[in-house]
Tab-separated table of C-alpha atoms and ligand atoms in Angstrom:
chain	number	residue	atom	x	y	z
E	1	UNK	CA	0.000	0.000	0.000
E	2	UNK	CA	1.258	3.466	-0.833
E	3	UNK	CA	2.318	5.604	2.069
E	4	UNK	CA	-0.166	8.368	2.785
E	5	UNK	CA	0.591	12.036	2.435
E	6	UNK	CA	-0.732	14.596	4.914
E	7	UNK	CA	-1.958	17.582	2.913
E	8	UNK	CA	-2.607	20.945	4.515
E	9	UNK	CA	-6.246	22.061	4.248
E	10	UNK	CA	-5.143	24.799	1.834
E	11	UNK	CA	-3.396	22.350	-0.515
E	12	UNK	CA	-6.264	19.887	-0.300
E	13	UNK	CA	-8.673	22.638	-1.306
E	14	UNK	CA	-6.448	23.652	-4.228
E	15	UNK	CA	-6.240	20.054	-5.428
E	16	UNK	CA	-10.010	19.688	-5.236
E	17	UNK	CA	-10.510	22.724	-7.476
E	18	UNK	CA	-7.533	22.064	-9.793
E	19	UNK	CA	-6.003	25.306	-8.621
E	20	UNK	CA	-2.280	25.725	-9.450
E	21	UNK	CA	0.137	24.715	-6.682
E	22	UNK	CA	3.850	25.453	-6.276
E	23	UNK	CA	6.018	23.259	-4.048
E	24	UNK	CA	8.707	24.689	-1.744
E	25	UNK	CA	11.540	22.797	-0.041
E	26	UNK	CA	12.350	22.854	3.671
E	27	UNK	CA	16.140	22.394	3.763
E	28	UNK	CA	16.353	26.039	2.718
E	29	UNK	CA	14.531	26.812	6.013
E	30	UNK	CA	16.478	24.506	8.348
E	31	UNK	CA	19.932	24.499	6.760
E	32	UNK	CA	19.916	27.363	4.265
E	33	UNK	CA	19.348	30.407	6.467
E	34	UNK	CA	19.583	31.420	10.149
E	35	UNK	CA	16.592	31.888	12.443
E	36	UNK	CA	14.517	34.071	12.366
E	37	UNK	CA	15.175	35.156	8.756
E	38	UNK	CA	14.519	31.591	7.585
E	39	UNK	CA	10.986	31.603	9.013
E	40	UNK	CA	10.215	35.127	7.801
E	41	UNK	CA	11.472	34.206	4.333
E	42	UNK	CA	9.557	30.925	4.162
E	43	UNK	CA	6.323	32.666	5.193
E	44	UNK	CA	6.820	35.560	2.794
E	45	UNK	CA	7.620	33.127	-0.061
E	46	UNK	CA	4.298	31.432	0.574
E	47	UNK	CA	2.525	34.799	0.617
E	48	UNK	CA	4.140	35.809	-2.682
E	49	UNK	CA	2.719	32.649	-4.221
E	50	UNK	CA	-0.734	33.315	-2.752
E	51	UNK	CA	-0.741	36.936	-3.921
E	52	UNK	CA	0.066	35.670	-7.392
E	53	UNK	CA	-2.819	33.264	-7.466
E	54	UNK	CA	-1.195	29.935	-6.639
E	55	UNK	CA	-1.262	27.778	-3.532
E	56	UNK	CA	2.039	27.144	-1.722
E	57	UNK	CA	2.931	23.625	-0.632
E	58	UNK	CA	5.984	23.648	1.611
E	59	UNK	CA	7.174	20.054	1.920
E	60	UNK	CA	8.799	18.382	4.951
E	61	UNK	CA	8.611	15.243	7.087
E	62	UNK	CA	7.298	15.914	10.582
E	63	UNK	CA	7.407	13.119	13.171
E	64	UNK	CA	7.701	10.646	10.327
E	65	UNK	CA	4.696	12.003	8.426
E	66	UNK	CA	5.117	13.248	4.846
E	67	UNK	CA	3.627	16.745	4.810
E	68	UNK	CA	2.593	18.619	1.693
E	69	UNK	CA	1.715	22.089	2.927
E	70	UNK	CA	2.764	23.257	6.388
E	71	UNK	CA	1.048	25.489	8.911
E	72	UNK	CA	2.757	28.675	10.097
E	73	UNK	CA	3.565	26.938	13.375
E	74	UNK	CA	5.168	24.020	11.560
E	75	UNK	CA	7.322	26.384	9.502
E	76	UNK	CA	8.292	28.230	12.675
E	77	UNK	CA	9.176	24.908	14.337
E	78	UNK	CA	11.446	23.843	11.450
E	79	UNK	CA	13.117	27.233	11.412
E	80	UNK	CA	13.827	27.179	15.153
E	81	UNK	CA	15.132	23.615	15.037
E	82	UNK	CA	17.526	24.581	12.235
E	83	UNK	CA	20.452	22.229	11.764
E	84	UNK	CA	19.126	19.763	14.333
E	85	UNK	CA	16.433	18.687	11.849
E	86	UNK	CA	17.824	15.980	9.583
E	87	UNK	CA	18.691	17.083	6.073
E	88	UNK	CA	16.649	14.620	4.044
E	89	UNK	CA	17.383	13.634	0.482
E	90	UNK	CA	15.565	10.860	-1.433
E	91	UNK	CA	17.820	8.277	0.215
E	92	UNK	CA	16.821	9.300	3.741
E	93	UNK	CA	13.030	9.222	3.375
E	94	UNK	CA	12.462	5.572	4.442
E	95	UNK	CA	14.632	6.004	7.555
E	96	UNK	CA	13.039	9.268	8.669
E	97	UNK	CA	9.593	7.721	8.344
E	98	UNK	CA	10.696	4.532	10.119
E	99	UNK	CA	11.998	6.454	13.121
E	100	UNK	CA	9.231	9.056	13.213
E	101	UNK	CA	11.761	11.863	12.844
E	102	UNK	CA	11.597	15.383	11.489
E	103	UNK	CA	13.213	15.757	8.085
E	104	UNK	CA	13.887	18.882	6.065
E	105	UNK	CA	13.613	17.922	2.420
E	106	UNK	CA	16.316	18.821	-0.095
E	107	UNK	CA	15.600	19.459	-3.758
E	108	UNK	CA	15.714	15.715	-4.473
E	109	UNK	CA	13.272	14.679	-1.741
E	110	UNK	CA	11.021	17.673	-2.411
E	111	UNK	CA	10.834	16.814	-6.119
E	112	UNK	CA	10.073	13.199	-5.322
E	113	UNK	CA	7.229	14.107	-2.943
E	114	UNK	CA	5.933	16.824	-5.301
E	115	UNK	CA	5.582	14.227	-8.033
E	116	UNK	CA	3.721	11.889	-5.640
E	117	UNK	CA	1.402	14.790	-4.861
E	118	UNK	CA	1.011	15.608	-8.565
E	119	UNK	CA	2.614	19.049	-8.259
E	120	UNK	CA	4.539	20.052	-11.391
E	121	UNK	CA	6.318	23.253	-10.338
E	122	UNK	CA	8.756	23.754	-7.478
E	123	UNK	CA	10.539	26.977	-6.507
E	124	UNK	CA	13.807	27.138	-4.610
E	125	UNK	CA	17.014	29.177	-4.367
E	126	UNK	CA	19.732	27.002	-5.838
E	127	UNK	CA	20.079	23.328	-6.696
E	128	UNK	CA	22.847	20.915	-5.801
E	129	UNK	CA	25.221	19.662	-8.472
E	130	UNK	CA	28.674	18.287	-9.145
E	131	UNK	CA	31.080	19.448	-6.467
E	132	UNK	CA	34.501	20.775	-7.328
E	133	UNK	CA	36.984	17.921	-7.146
E	134	UNK	CA	34.227	15.354	-7.807
E	135	UNK	CA	36.691	13.448	-9.978
E	136	UNK	CA	38.280	12.422	-6.666
E	137	UNK	CA	35.483	12.735	-4.102
E	138	UNK	CA	32.625	11.418	-6.305
E	139	UNK	CA	30.479	14.093	-4.592
E	140	UNK	CA	27.574	14.668	-6.948
E	141	UNK	CA	24.273	15.828	-5.484
E	142	UNK	CA	21.317	13.448	-5.538
E	143	UNK	CA	19.432	16.461	-6.931
E	144	UNK	CA	20.847	15.657	-10.374
E	145	UNK	CA	19.649	12.039	-10.310
E	146	UNK	CA	16.257	13.269	-9.208
E	147	UNK	CA	16.110	15.755	-12.056
E	148	UNK	CA	16.868	12.847	-14.379
E	149	UNK	CA	13.967	10.758	-13.041
E	150	UNK	CA	11.209	12.912	-11.645
E	151	UNK	CA	8.683	14.972	-13.568
E	152	UNK	CA	8.899	18.317	-11.799
E	153	UNK	CA	10.069	21.688	-13.078
E	154	UNK	CA	12.473	23.417	-10.690
E	155	UNK	CA	12.716	27.198	-10.742
E	156	UNK	CA	16.077	28.261	-9.301
E	157	UNK	CA	18.732	30.954	-9.660
E	158	UNK	CA	21.158	28.422	-11.121
E	159	UNK	CA	23.673	26.905	-8.740
E	160	UNK	CA	26.364	28.405	-6.549
E	161	UNK	CA	29.903	28.291	-7.782
E	162	UNK	CA	30.816	26.250	-4.694
E	163	UNK	CA	30.050	23.650	-7.376
E	164	UNK	CA	31.790	22.835	-10.610
E	165	UNK	CA	29.147	24.357	-12.845
E	166	UNK	CA	30.695	23.102	-16.062
E	167	UNK	CA	30.608	19.491	-14.866
E	168	UNK	CA	27.108	20.054	-13.490
E	169	UNK	CA	25.949	21.122	-16.956
E	170	UNK	CA	27.650	18.070	-18.491
E	171	UNK	CA	25.870	15.673	-16.122
E	172	UNK	CA	22.556	17.389	-16.813
E	173	UNK	CA	23.174	16.979	-20.543
E	174	UNK	CA	23.945	13.270	-20.097
E	175	UNK	CA	20.765	12.856	-18.103
E	176	UNK	CA	18.700	14.788	-20.644
E	177	UNK	CA	17.597	17.502	-18.227
E	178	UNK	CA	16.914	20.726	-20.126
E	179	UNK	CA	18.252	23.912	-18.565
E	180	UNK	CA	16.098	26.835	-19.658
E	181	UNK	CA	17.250	30.396	-19.073
E	182	UNK	CA	14.407	32.773	-18.299
E	183	UNK	CA	15.065	35.886	-20.386
E	184	UNK	CA	18.756	34.963	-20.551
E	185	UNK	CA	21.086	32.709	-22.523
E	186	UNK	CA	23.606	32.674	-19.675
E	187	UNK	CA	23.536	30.235	-16.790
E	188	UNK	CA	23.133	32.280	-13.600
E	189	UNK	CA	25.350	31.472	-10.614
E	190	UNK	CA	22.999	32.235	-7.721
E	191	UNK	CA	24.495	35.444	-6.248
E	192	UNK	CA	25.485	36.674	-9.691
E	193	UNK	CA	23.667	36.462	-12.991
E	194	UNK	CA	26.653	35.260	-15.014
E	195	UNK	CA	28.470	31.945	-14.528
E	196	UNK	CA	30.260	32.328	-17.840
E	197	UNK	CA	28.355	29.291	-19.168
E	198	UNK	CA	25.432	29.069	-21.558
E	199	UNK	CA	22.048	27.539	-20.777
E	200	UNK	CA	20.516	25.161	-23.323
E	201	UNK	CA	17.734	27.479	-24.426
E	202	UNK	CA	16.463	30.942	-23.637
E	203	UNK	CA	12.704	31.315	-23.202
E	204	UNK	CA	11.132	34.675	-22.444
E	205	UNK	CA	7.542	33.732	-21.652
E	206	UNK	CA	6.136	31.586	-18.829
E	207	UNK	CA	3.597	30.239	-21.330
E	208	UNK	CA	6.389	28.826	-23.504
E	209	UNK	CA	8.111	27.299	-20.482
E	210	UNK	CA	4.866	25.591	-19.470
E	211	UNK	CA	4.440	24.271	-22.999
E	212	UNK	CA	8.010	22.934	-23.022
E	213	UNK	CA	7.283	21.029	-19.786
E	214	UNK	CA	4.087	19.660	-21.271
E	215	UNK	CA	5.884	18.617	-24.463
E	216	UNK	CA	8.540	16.793	-22.485
E	217	UNK	CA	6.056	14.811	-20.440
E	218	UNK	CA	3.603	14.252	-23.303
E	219	UNK	CA	6.469	12.577	-25.138
E	220	UNK	CA	6.781	10.188	-22.221
E	221	UNK	CA	10.187	11.557	-21.277
E	222	UNK	CA	11.067	11.017	-17.651
E	223	UNK	CA	12.681	13.669	-15.527
E	224	UNK	CA	12.483	17.340	-14.761
E	225	UNK	CA	13.231	20.710	-16.255
E	226	UNK	CA	15.460	23.381	-14.757
E	227	UNK	CA	14.306	26.955	-15.144
E	228	UNK	CA	17.234	29.193	-14.374
E	229	UNK	CA	16.071	32.628	-13.285
E	230	UNK	CA	18.868	35.140	-12.733
E	231	UNK	CA	19.005	37.204	-9.552
E	232	UNK	CA	17.599	40.690	-10.306
E	233	UNK	CA	20.424	43.044	-11.199
E	234	UNK	CA	19.835	45.381	-8.253
E	235	UNK	CA	20.461	42.553	-5.775
E	236	UNK	CA	23.486	40.973	-7.451
E	237	UNK	CA	26.618	40.667	-5.345
E	238	UNK	CA	30.050	41.787	-6.464
E	239	UNK	CA	31.496	38.783	-8.235
E	240	UNK	CA	35.054	39.296	-6.953
E	241	UNK	CA	33.836	39.403	-3.342
E	242	UNK	CA	31.607	36.354	-3.654
E	243	UNK	CA	34.292	34.464	-5.556
E	244	UNK	CA	36.758	35.096	-2.755
E	245	UNK	CA	34.269	34.057	-0.082
E	246	UNK	CA	33.632	30.801	-1.934
E	247	UNK	CA	37.348	30.048	-2.285
E	248	UNK	CA	37.840	30.735	1.419
E	249	UNK	CA	34.903	28.494	2.396
E	250	UNK	CA	36.155	25.674	0.145
E	251	UNK	CA	39.611	25.940	1.689
E	252	UNK	CA	38.186	25.701	5.215
E	253	UNK	CA	36.030	22.716	4.282
E	254	UNK	CA	39.100	20.924	2.958
E	255	UNK	CA	41.193	21.766	6.018
E	256	UNK	CA	38.473	20.571	8.375
E	257	UNK	CA	37.806	17.391	6.416
E	258	UNK	CA	34.130	18.247	5.863
E	259	UNK	CA	32.543	15.708	3.545
E	260	UNK	CA	29.318	14.015	2.417
E	261	UNK	CA	25.997	15.666	3.150
E	262	UNK	CA	27.638	18.135	5.565
E	263	UNK	CA	29.542	19.786	2.731
E	264	UNK	CA	26.814	21.947	1.220
E	265	UNK	CA	25.404	23.298	4.531
E	266	UNK	CA	28.964	23.973	5.751
E	267	UNK	CA	29.873	25.952	2.639
E	268	UNK	CA	26.591	27.898	2.654
E	269	UNK	CA	27.060	28.881	6.265
E	270	UNK	CA	30.690	29.913	5.858
E	271	UNK	CA	29.884	32.045	2.809
E	272	UNK	CA	27.142	33.747	4.779
E	273	UNK	CA	29.525	34.551	7.618
E	274	UNK	CA	32.398	35.654	5.387
E	275	UNK	CA	30.209	38.060	3.376
E	276	UNK	CA	28.462	39.449	6.448
E	277	UNK	CA	24.717	39.816	5.851
E	278	UNK	CA	25.175	40.496	2.149
E	279	UNK	CA	24.836	36.969	0.840
E	280	UNK	CA	21.786	36.322	2.981
E	281	UNK	CA	19.975	39.411	1.678
E	282	UNK	CA	20.731	38.390	-1.918
E	283	UNK	CA	19.637	34.820	-1.213
E	284	UNK	CA	16.260	35.999	0.085
E	285	UNK	CA	15.661	38.324	-2.869
E	286	UNK	CA	16.493	35.752	-5.508
E	287	UNK	CA	14.272	33.189	-3.818
E	288	UNK	CA	11.317	35.603	-3.868
E	289	UNK	CA	12.020	36.278	-7.524
E	290	UNK	CA	11.929	32.531	-8.209
E	291	UNK	CA	8.600	32.201	-6.387
E	292	UNK	CA	7.136	34.896	-8.590
E	293	UNK	CA	8.273	33.187	-11.791
E	294	UNK	CA	7.139	29.783	-10.513
E	295	UNK	CA	3.654	31.211	-9.923
E	296	UNK	CA	3.453	32.457	-13.515
E	297	UNK	CA	4.607	29.093	-14.902
E	298	UNK	CA	2.285	27.071	-12.648
E	299	UNK	CA	-0.732	29.116	-13.759
E	300	UNK	CA	0.169	28.658	-17.430
E	301	UNK	CA	0.824	24.956	-16.961
E	302	UNK	CA	-2.542	24.469	-15.315
E	303	UNK	CA	-4.307	25.849	-18.395
E	304	UNK	CA	-2.622	23.176	-20.552
E	305	UNK	CA	-3.964	20.235	-18.544
J	1	PSU	N1	22.281	25.051	-2.632
J	1	PSU	C1	21.951	26.259	-2.177
J	1	PSU	N2	21.125	26.361	-1.112
J	1	PSU	C2	20.604	25.254	-0.495
J	1	PSU	C3	20.958	23.969	-1.006
J	1	PSU	C4	21.784	23.912	-2.066
J	1	PSU	O1	22.403	27.233	-2.730
J	1	PSU	O2	19.863	25.377	0.484
J	1	PSU	C5	20.358	22.747	-0.374
J	1	PSU	C6	19.161	22.240	-1.183
J	1	PSU	O3	18.215	21.673	-0.312
J	1	PSU	C7	19.782	21.163	-2.049
J	1	PSU	C8	20.808	20.583	-1.106
J	1	PSU	O4	18.879	20.189	-2.522
J	1	PSU	O5	21.323	21.687	-0.392
J	1	PSU	C9	21.894	19.831	-1.851
J	1	PSU	O6	22.735	19.198	-0.934
J	1	PSU	P1	23.869	18.188	-1.450
J	1	PSU	O7	24.882	19.038	-2.141
J	1	PSU	O8	24.364	17.543	-0.201
J	1	PSU	O9	23.188	17.229	-2.367
J	2	MN	MN1	26.991	15.385	-1.742
């Protein structure tokens, strides 16, 4: 028997009326930002979606229950718990449920649960990818495998250059995951709009993006679509400063022997500290911008069903 999903009343209502829904991840709340900004940001992201006519579905595991749509109190709880909540990728789901634990879902687990819940669009900040030095460490995010398998479109601001973005693009090509640039032909690099790499295609209209998703899945192709939405120019960080912070964080991670699933949260936190509040402010702005675009795409996609 399939495991049951606990929907929030709001998401249940949206499903009943075929109202567009956008999924949100919870690792960004627990591991991506400090309290209380994480809770404020998660709540505001949901409100941006609501104001733009779609229903938010923040996804997490609470006491072993798969939740699609959280209450304000549940979001506040995850935000306060922070790093003590287990970072949960696809691999970890059976264990978290077995032990009745709280799990903050990464992009991979959030995509997987979104697909179970029949939600096609998911907004986040940045995705995981191929880590620098992966030729030795083999550290490649489960997010990429998920994008290869699971039919969800992920709106993000590209990926941070803590990763090897060139190798990340190569793996995505191998796995047939299209990377669409929204109003740009350049792959954004999270805090900056220019990674120096090209996306696969530029699309300028949410309607076209929705149609591309539909085409992919109508063809019977498995897997997701990445919609890379550059950080708005006014919030971009200075690339020399961010580059230096990333190099510094990578050096510290190496010195301290950080590895496995700890790597990404460690690097994110160090970058935040090294840049002062600047990286956090940019992170919040680009996430809101992704929520806005996700709402436009979700509404268009709904009209195609
Ligand atoms: N990159 C970011 N911010 C994040 C993450 C990645 O810029 O919060 C989180 C996401 O939840 C993503 C996860 O799915 O880290 C990837 O972790 P790993 O590299 O261990 O696969
Ligand atoms: Mn990893």
